[in-house]
């Protein structure tokens, strides 16, 4: 059905493992990183984010699928999420360390990275008893980091706020359409991701 095809497409484009790269790529084209002399720094930051938060966790999940440890790349079974989420959180912590020690990123940016790792750990713990949406946690983290950084720079993000909220609604619809989650599970994921990224960003 067309609705399911659209829902699957939205779910693939907004996969949790893509969110940090989307967020960093957006940040790298905002002041002060948009300056011409920051080209190499932008490239290194985006590529390292892709490596630590997408390629490593994604590769591990693919390997676990090939070896039969998990039954689906989308981790549909709640009980099969523990190890992939834990390994992903460790990779996110390595990403935060790389940002701080090698790229000398601002404290609030490293705080967002650590917040993303904390969100993953929280989702891991919740999933021991109850299924929470990783897709909405990832999107919530994207939103929280973006608005936190806008707060740091004194940017009024009214336009992006509307777009991001509409996209969150679209993603909730997609996950419900695919019968992957209940409404409460999607909303819980959205708030978890948002708070874990926004609060550390404004504090640091």
PDB file of C-alpha atoms in Angstrom:
ATOM      1  CA  UNK A   1       0.000   0.000   0.000  1.00  0.00           C
ATOM      2  CA  UNK A   2       1.251   3.560  -0.710  1.00  0.00           C
ATOM      3  CA  UNK A   3       0.957   4.575   2.944  1.00  0.00           C
ATOM      4  CA  UNK A   4       3.221   1.735   4.082  1.00  0.00           C
ATOM      5  CA  UNK A   5       5.742   2.501   1.356  1.00  0.00           C
ATOM      6  CA  UNK A   6       5.855   6.146   2.448  1.00  0.00           C
ATOM      7  CA  UNK A   7       6.145   5.084   6.105  1.00  0.00           C
ATOM      8  CA  UNK A   8       9.033   2.726   5.323  1.00  0.00           C
ATOM      9  CA  UNK A   9      10.800   5.402   3.289  1.00  0.00           C
ATOM     10  CA  UNK A  10      10.463   7.945   6.105  1.00  0.00           C
ATOM     11  CA  UNK A  11      11.709   5.370   8.632  1.00  0.00           C
ATOM     12  CA  UNK A  12      14.775   4.603   6.502  1.00  0.00           C
ATOM     13  CA  UNK A  13      15.677   8.249   5.846  1.00  0.00           C
ATOM     14  CA  UNK A  14      15.260   9.114   9.541  1.00  0.00           C
ATOM     15  CA  UNK A  15      16.999   6.051  10.958  1.00  0.00           C
ATOM     16  CA  UNK A  16      18.524   6.713  14.405  1.00  0.00           C
ATOM     17  CA  UNK A  17      22.071   6.019  13.200  1.00  0.00           C
ATOM     18  CA  UNK A  18      21.799   8.860  10.667  1.00  0.00           C
ATOM     19  CA  UNK A  19      20.706  11.524  13.155  1.00  0.00           C
ATOM     20  CA  UNK A  20      24.127  12.573  14.551  1.00  0.00           C
ATOM     21  CA  UNK A  21      25.536  12.962  11.040  1.00  0.00           C
ATOM     22  CA  UNK A  22      22.516  15.013   9.950  1.00  0.00           C
ATOM     23  CA  UNK A  23      22.889  17.196  13.028  1.00  0.00           C
ATOM     24  CA  UNK A  24      26.629  17.768  12.669  1.00  0.00           C
ATOM     25  CA  UNK A  25      26.301  18.439   8.941  1.00  0.00           C
ATOM     26  CA  UNK A  26      23.667  21.090   9.687  1.00  0.00           C
ATOM     27  CA  UNK A  27      25.843  22.657  12.388  1.00  0.00           C
ATOM     28  CA  UNK A  28      28.901  22.758  10.130  1.00  0.00           C
ATOM     29  CA  UNK A  29      27.078  25.125   7.778  1.00  0.00           C
ATOM     30  CA  UNK A  30      26.099  27.530  10.552  1.00  0.00           C
ATOM     31  CA  UNK A  31      28.333  30.342  11.878  1.00  0.00           C
ATOM     32  CA  UNK A  32      31.216  30.174  12.713  1.00  0.00           C
ATOM     33  CA  UNK A  33      31.851  26.870  10.926  1.00  0.00           C
ATOM     34  CA  UNK A  34      30.494  28.178   7.604  1.00  0.00           C
ATOM     35  CA  UNK A  35      33.658  30.246   6.982  1.00  0.00           C
ATOM     36  CA  UNK A  36      35.732  29.167   3.939  1.00  0.00           C
ATOM     37  CA  UNK A  37      38.817  28.422   6.044  1.00  0.00           C
ATOM     38  CA  UNK A  38      36.827  25.828   8.017  1.00  0.00           C
ATOM     39  CA  UNK A  39      36.355  23.502   5.034  1.00  0.00           C
ATOM     40  CA  UNK A  40      38.784  20.804   6.227  1.00  0.00           C
ATOM     41  CA  UNK A  41      37.473  21.005   9.796  1.00  0.00           C
ATOM     42  CA  UNK A  42      33.898  20.588   8.524  1.00  0.00           C
ATOM     43  CA  UNK A  43      34.867  17.566   6.447  1.00  0.00           C
ATOM     44  CA  UNK A  44      36.770  15.935   9.315  1.00  0.00           C
ATOM     45  CA  UNK A  45      33.977  16.552  11.824  1.00  0.00           C
ATOM     46  CA  UNK A  46      31.222  15.211   9.572  1.00  0.00           C
ATOM     47  CA  UNK A  47      33.225  12.169   8.453  1.00  0.00           C
ATOM     48  CA  UNK A  48      34.275  11.248  11.996  1.00  0.00           C
ATOM     49  CA  UNK A  49      30.670  11.573  13.155  1.00  0.00           C
ATOM     50  CA  UNK A  50      29.535   9.281  10.341  1.00  0.00           C
ATOM     51  CA  UNK A  51      32.248   6.776  11.269  1.00  0.00           C
ATOM     52  CA  UNK A  52      31.602   6.616  15.024  1.00  0.00           C
ATOM     53  CA  UNK A  53      27.806   6.942  15.074  1.00  0.00           C
ATOM     54  CA  UNK A  54      26.729   5.194  11.890  1.00  0.00           C
ATOM     55  CA  UNK A  55      29.338   2.982  10.251  1.00  0.00           C
ATOM     56  CA  UNK A  56      30.638   1.292  13.413  1.00  0.00           C
ATOM     57  CA  UNK A  57      27.220   0.616  15.043  1.00  0.00           C
ATOM     58  CA  UNK A  58      25.666  -0.210  11.669  1.00  0.00           C
ATOM     59  CA  UNK A  59      28.494  -2.599  10.844  1.00  0.00           C
ATOM     60  CA  UNK A  60      28.126  -4.351  14.194  1.00  0.00           C
ATOM     61  CA  UNK A  61      24.370  -4.716  13.730  1.00  0.00           C
ATOM     62  CA  UNK A  62      24.907  -6.107  10.223  1.00  0.00           C
ATOM     63  CA  UNK A  63      27.467  -8.599  11.571  1.00  0.00           C
ATOM     64  CA  UNK A  64      25.074  -9.711  14.327  1.00  0.00           C
ATOM     65  CA  UNK A  65      22.366 -10.236  11.716  1.00  0.00           C
ATOM     66  CA  UNK A  66      24.717 -12.321   9.559  1.00  0.00           C
ATOM     67  CA  UNK A  67      25.736 -14.472  12.529  1.00  0.00           C
ATOM     68  CA  UNK A  68      22.130 -14.981  13.625  1.00  0.00           C
ATOM     69  CA  UNK A  69      22.431 -13.096  16.910  1.00  0.00           C
ATOM     70  CA  UNK A  70      19.568 -10.823  15.854  1.00  0.00           C
ATOM     71  CA  UNK A  71      16.721 -11.612  13.487  1.00  0.00           C
ATOM     72  CA  UNK A  72      16.291  -8.186  11.878  1.00  0.00           C
ATOM     73  CA  UNK A  73      18.494  -5.219  10.991  1.00  0.00           C
ATOM     74  CA  UNK A  74      15.749  -2.934  12.302  1.00  0.00           C
ATOM     75  CA  UNK A  75      15.881  -4.615  15.746  1.00  0.00           C
ATOM     76  CA  UNK A  76      12.140  -5.181  15.862  1.00  0.00           C
ATOM     77  CA  UNK A  77      12.441  -7.629  18.765  1.00  0.00           C
ATOM     78  CA  UNK A  78      12.759  -5.726  22.037  1.00  0.00           C
ATOM     79  CA  UNK A  79      14.886  -8.416  23.695  1.00  0.00           C
ATOM     80  CA  UNK A  80      17.431  -8.318  20.873  1.00  0.00           C
ATOM     81  CA  UNK A  81      18.178  -4.623  21.315  1.00  0.00           C
ATOM     82  CA  UNK A  82      20.311  -4.745  24.467  1.00  0.00           C
ATOM     83  CA  UNK A  83      23.728  -5.617  23.005  1.00  0.00           C
ATOM     84  CA  UNK A  84      23.399  -3.466  19.837  1.00  0.00           C
ATOM     85  CA  UNK A  85      22.318  -0.471  21.909  1.00  0.00           C
ATOM     86  CA  UNK A  86      25.143  -0.970  24.401  1.00  0.00           C
ATOM     87  CA  UNK A  87      27.767  -1.200  21.649  1.00  0.00           C
ATOM     88  CA  UNK A  88      26.274   1.850  19.949  1.00  0.00           C
ATOM     89  CA  UNK A  89      26.429   3.823  23.212  1.00  0.00           C
ATOM     90  CA  UNK A  90      30.116   2.916  23.601  1.00  0.00           C
ATOM     91  CA  UNK A  91      30.765   4.086  20.048  1.00  0.00           C
ATOM     92  CA  UNK A  92      28.925   7.349  20.788  1.00  0.00           C
ATOM     93  CA  UNK A  93      31.124   7.902  23.846  1.00  0.00           C
ATOM     94  CA  UNK A  94      34.194   7.350  21.647  1.00  0.00           C
ATOM     95  CA  UNK A  95      32.747   9.946  19.269  1.00  0.00           C
ATOM     96  CA  UNK A  96      32.368  12.467  22.091  1.00  0.00           C
ATOM     97  CA  UNK A  97      35.946  11.793  23.185  1.00  0.00           C
ATOM     98  CA  UNK A  98      37.210  12.315  19.637  1.00  0.00           C
ATOM     99  CA  UNK A  99      35.338  15.610  19.369  1.00  0.00           C
ATOM    100  CA  UNK A 100      36.848  16.882  22.622  1.00  0.00           C
ATOM    101  CA  UNK A 101      40.419  15.571  22.403  1.00  0.00           C
ATOM    102  CA  UNK A 102      41.181  15.591  18.685  1.00  0.00           C
ATOM    103  CA  UNK A 103      38.920  18.254  17.211  1.00  0.00           C
ATOM    104  CA  UNK A 104      38.775  20.511  20.297  1.00  0.00           C
ATOM    105  CA  UNK A 105      35.057  21.001  19.769  1.00  0.00           C
ATOM    106  CA  UNK A 106      33.148  23.439  22.016  1.00  0.00           C
ATOM    107  CA  UNK A 107      32.013  21.969  25.317  1.00  0.00           C
ATOM    108  CA  UNK A 108      28.345  22.204  24.410  1.00  0.00           C
ATOM    109  CA  UNK A 109      28.896  20.178  21.217  1.00  0.00           C
ATOM    110  CA  UNK A 110      30.691  17.427  23.127  1.00  0.00           C
ATOM    111  CA  UNK A 111      27.884  17.597  25.697  1.00  0.00           C
ATOM    112  CA  UNK A 112      25.335  16.897  22.956  1.00  0.00           C
ATOM    113  CA  UNK A 113      27.384  13.855  21.910  1.00  0.00           C
ATOM    114  CA  UNK A 114      27.502  12.590  25.490  1.00  0.00           C
ATOM    115  CA  UNK A 115      23.775  13.290  25.804  1.00  0.00           C
ATOM    116  CA  UNK A 116      23.161  11.094  22.759  1.00  0.00           C
ATOM    117  CA  UNK A 117      25.085   8.268  24.430  1.00  0.00           C
ATOM    118  CA  UNK A 118      23.079   8.754  27.630  1.00  0.00           C
ATOM    119  CA  UNK A 119      19.852   8.646  25.629  1.00  0.00           C
ATOM    120  CA  UNK A 120      20.929   5.330  24.106  1.00  0.00           C
ATOM    121  CA  UNK A 121      21.671   3.905  27.541  1.00  0.00           C
ATOM    122  CA  UNK A 122      18.298   5.082  28.852  1.00  0.00           C
ATOM    123  CA  UNK A 123      16.533   3.503  25.888  1.00  0.00           C
ATOM    124  CA  UNK A 124      18.499   0.307  26.526  1.00  0.00           C
ATOM    125  CA  UNK A 125      17.324   0.199  30.148  1.00  0.00           C
ATOM    126  CA  UNK A 126      13.725   1.005  29.270  1.00  0.00           C
ATOM    127  CA  UNK A 127      13.707  -1.682  26.593  1.00  0.00           C
ATOM    128  CA  UNK A 128      14.452  -4.312  29.195  1.00  0.00           C
ATOM    129  CA  UNK A 129      10.814  -3.965  30.258  1.00  0.00           C
ATOM    130  CA  UNK A 130       9.072  -1.798  27.677  1.00  0.00           C
ATOM    131  CA  UNK A 131       9.611  -0.996  23.995  1.00  0.00           C
ATOM    132  CA  UNK A 132      10.494   2.624  23.319  1.00  0.00           C
ATOM    133  CA  UNK A 133      10.999   4.156  19.870  1.00  0.00           C
ATOM    134  CA  UNK A 134      14.654   4.504  18.914  1.00  0.00           C
ATOM    135  CA  UNK A 135      13.624   6.408  15.778  1.00  0.00           C
ATOM    136  CA  UNK A 136      11.903   9.106  17.815  1.00  0.00           C
ATOM    137  CA  UNK A 137      14.708   9.120  20.366  1.00  0.00           C
ATOM    138  CA  UNK A 138      17.141   9.849  17.539  1.00  0.00           C
ATOM    139  CA  UNK A 139      14.931  12.595  16.088  1.00  0.00           C
ATOM    140  CA  UNK A 140      14.359  14.063  19.528  1.00  0.00           C
ATOM    141  CA  UNK A 141      18.132  14.150  20.028  1.00  0.00           C
ATOM    142  CA  UNK A 142      18.515  15.954  16.704  1.00  0.00           C
ATOM    143  CA  UNK A 143      15.916  18.531  17.754  1.00  0.00           C
ATOM    144  CA  UNK A 144      17.357  18.964  21.236  1.00  0.00           C
ATOM    145  CA  UNK A 145      20.895  19.462  19.966  1.00  0.00           C
ATOM    146  CA  UNK A 146      19.780  21.928  17.298  1.00  0.00           C
ATOM    147  CA  UNK A 147      17.731  24.077  19.666  1.00  0.00           C
ATOM    148  CA  UNK A 148      20.428  23.891  22.328  1.00  0.00           C
ATOM    149  CA  UNK A 149      23.016  25.204  19.883  1.00  0.00           C
ATOM    150  CA  UNK A 150      20.602  27.912  18.694  1.00  0.00           C
ATOM    151  CA  UNK A 151      20.289  28.896  22.352  1.00  0.00           C
ATOM    152  CA  UNK A 152      24.076  29.120  22.635  1.00  0.00           C
ATOM    153  CA  UNK A 153      24.323  31.363  19.562  1.00  0.00           C
ATOM    154  CA  UNK A 154      21.218  33.426  20.336  1.00  0.00           C
ATOM    155  CA  UNK A 155      19.441  32.302  17.146  1.00  0.00           C
ATOM    156  CA  UNK A 156      15.649  32.478  16.945  1.00  0.00           C
ATOM    157  CA  UNK A 157      14.699  29.182  15.225  1.00  0.00           C
ATOM    158  CA  UNK A 158      10.983  29.754  14.569  1.00  0.00           C
ATOM    159  CA  UNK A 159      11.102  28.476  10.970  1.00  0.00           C
ATOM    160  CA  UNK A 160      13.170  25.368  11.758  1.00  0.00           C
ATOM    161  CA  UNK A 161      10.981  24.761  14.823  1.00  0.00           C
ATOM    162  CA  UNK A 162       7.919  24.365  12.605  1.00  0.00           C
ATOM    163  CA  UNK A 163       9.750  22.100  10.143  1.00  0.00           C
ATOM    164  CA  UNK A 164      11.270  19.902  12.855  1.00  0.00           C
ATOM    165  CA  UNK A 165       7.966  19.523  14.710  1.00  0.00           C
ATOM    166  CA  UNK A 166       6.137  18.626  11.495  1.00  0.00           C
ATOM    167  CA  UNK A 167       8.843  16.076  10.702  1.00  0.00           C
ATOM    168  CA  UNK A 168       8.507  14.612  14.191  1.00  0.00           C
ATOM    169  CA  UNK A 169       4.776  14.223  13.551  1.00  0.00           C
ATOM    170  CA  UNK A 170       5.507  12.555  10.206  1.00  0.00           C
ATOM    171  CA  UNK A 171       7.930  10.123  11.831  1.00  0.00           C
ATOM    172  CA  UNK A 172       5.428   9.282  14.588  1.00  0.00           C
ATOM    173  CA  UNK A 173       2.837   8.580  11.896  1.00  0.00           C
ATOM    174  CA  UNK A 174       5.308   6.365  10.017  1.00  0.00           C
ATOM    175  CA  UNK A 175       6.153   4.257  13.069  1.00  0.00           C
ATOM    176  CA  UNK A 176       2.477   3.881  13.947  1.00  0.00           C
ATOM    177  CA  UNK A 177       1.567   3.053  10.350  1.00  0.00           C
ATOM    178  CA  UNK A 178       4.138   0.235  10.376  1.00  0.00           C
ATOM    179  CA  UNK A 179       2.764  -0.993  13.726  1.00  0.00           C
ATOM    180  CA  UNK A 180       6.282  -0.688  15.153  1.00  0.00           C
ATOM    181  CA  UNK A 181       5.189   1.235  18.263  1.00  0.00           C
ATOM    182  CA  UNK A 182       2.279   2.574  20.244  1.00  0.00           C
ATOM    183  CA  UNK A 183       1.685   6.357  20.436  1.00  0.00           C
ATOM    184  CA  UNK A 184       3.090   6.445  23.972  1.00  0.00           C
ATOM    185  CA  UNK A 185       6.285   4.667  22.908  1.00  0.00           C
ATOM    186  CA  UNK A 186       6.921   7.222  20.170  1.00  0.00           C
ATOM    187  CA  UNK A 187       6.266  10.233  22.405  1.00  0.00           C
ATOM    188  CA  UNK A 188       8.448   8.770  25.172  1.00  0.00           C
ATOM    189  CA  UNK A 189      11.267   8.323  22.678  1.00  0.00           C
ATOM    190  CA  UNK A 190      10.926  11.881  21.365  1.00  0.00           C
ATOM    191  CA  UNK A 191      11.080  13.443  24.838  1.00  0.00           C
ATOM    192  CA  UNK A 192      13.950  11.197  25.950  1.00  0.00           C
ATOM    193  CA  UNK A 193      16.102  12.164  22.984  1.00  0.00           C
ATOM    194  CA  UNK A 194      15.231  15.852  23.183  1.00  0.00           C
ATOM    195  CA  UNK A 195      15.959  16.267  26.889  1.00  0.00           C
ATOM    196  CA  UNK A 196      19.181  14.232  26.776  1.00  0.00           C
ATOM    197  CA  UNK A 197      20.584  16.525  24.063  1.00  0.00           C
ATOM    198  CA  UNK A 198      19.073  19.891  24.976  1.00  0.00           C
ATOM    199  CA  UNK A 199      19.830  19.971  28.713  1.00  0.00           C
ATOM    200  CA  UNK A 200      23.590  19.163  28.471  1.00  0.00           C
ATOM    201  CA  UNK A 201      23.948  21.645  25.614  1.00  0.00           C
ATOM    202  CA  UNK A 202      22.535  24.611  27.533  1.00  0.00           C
ATOM    203  CA  UNK A 203      24.355  23.636  30.731  1.00  0.00           C
ATOM    204  CA  UNK A 204      27.768  23.550  29.062  1.00  0.00           C
TER     205      UNK A 204
END
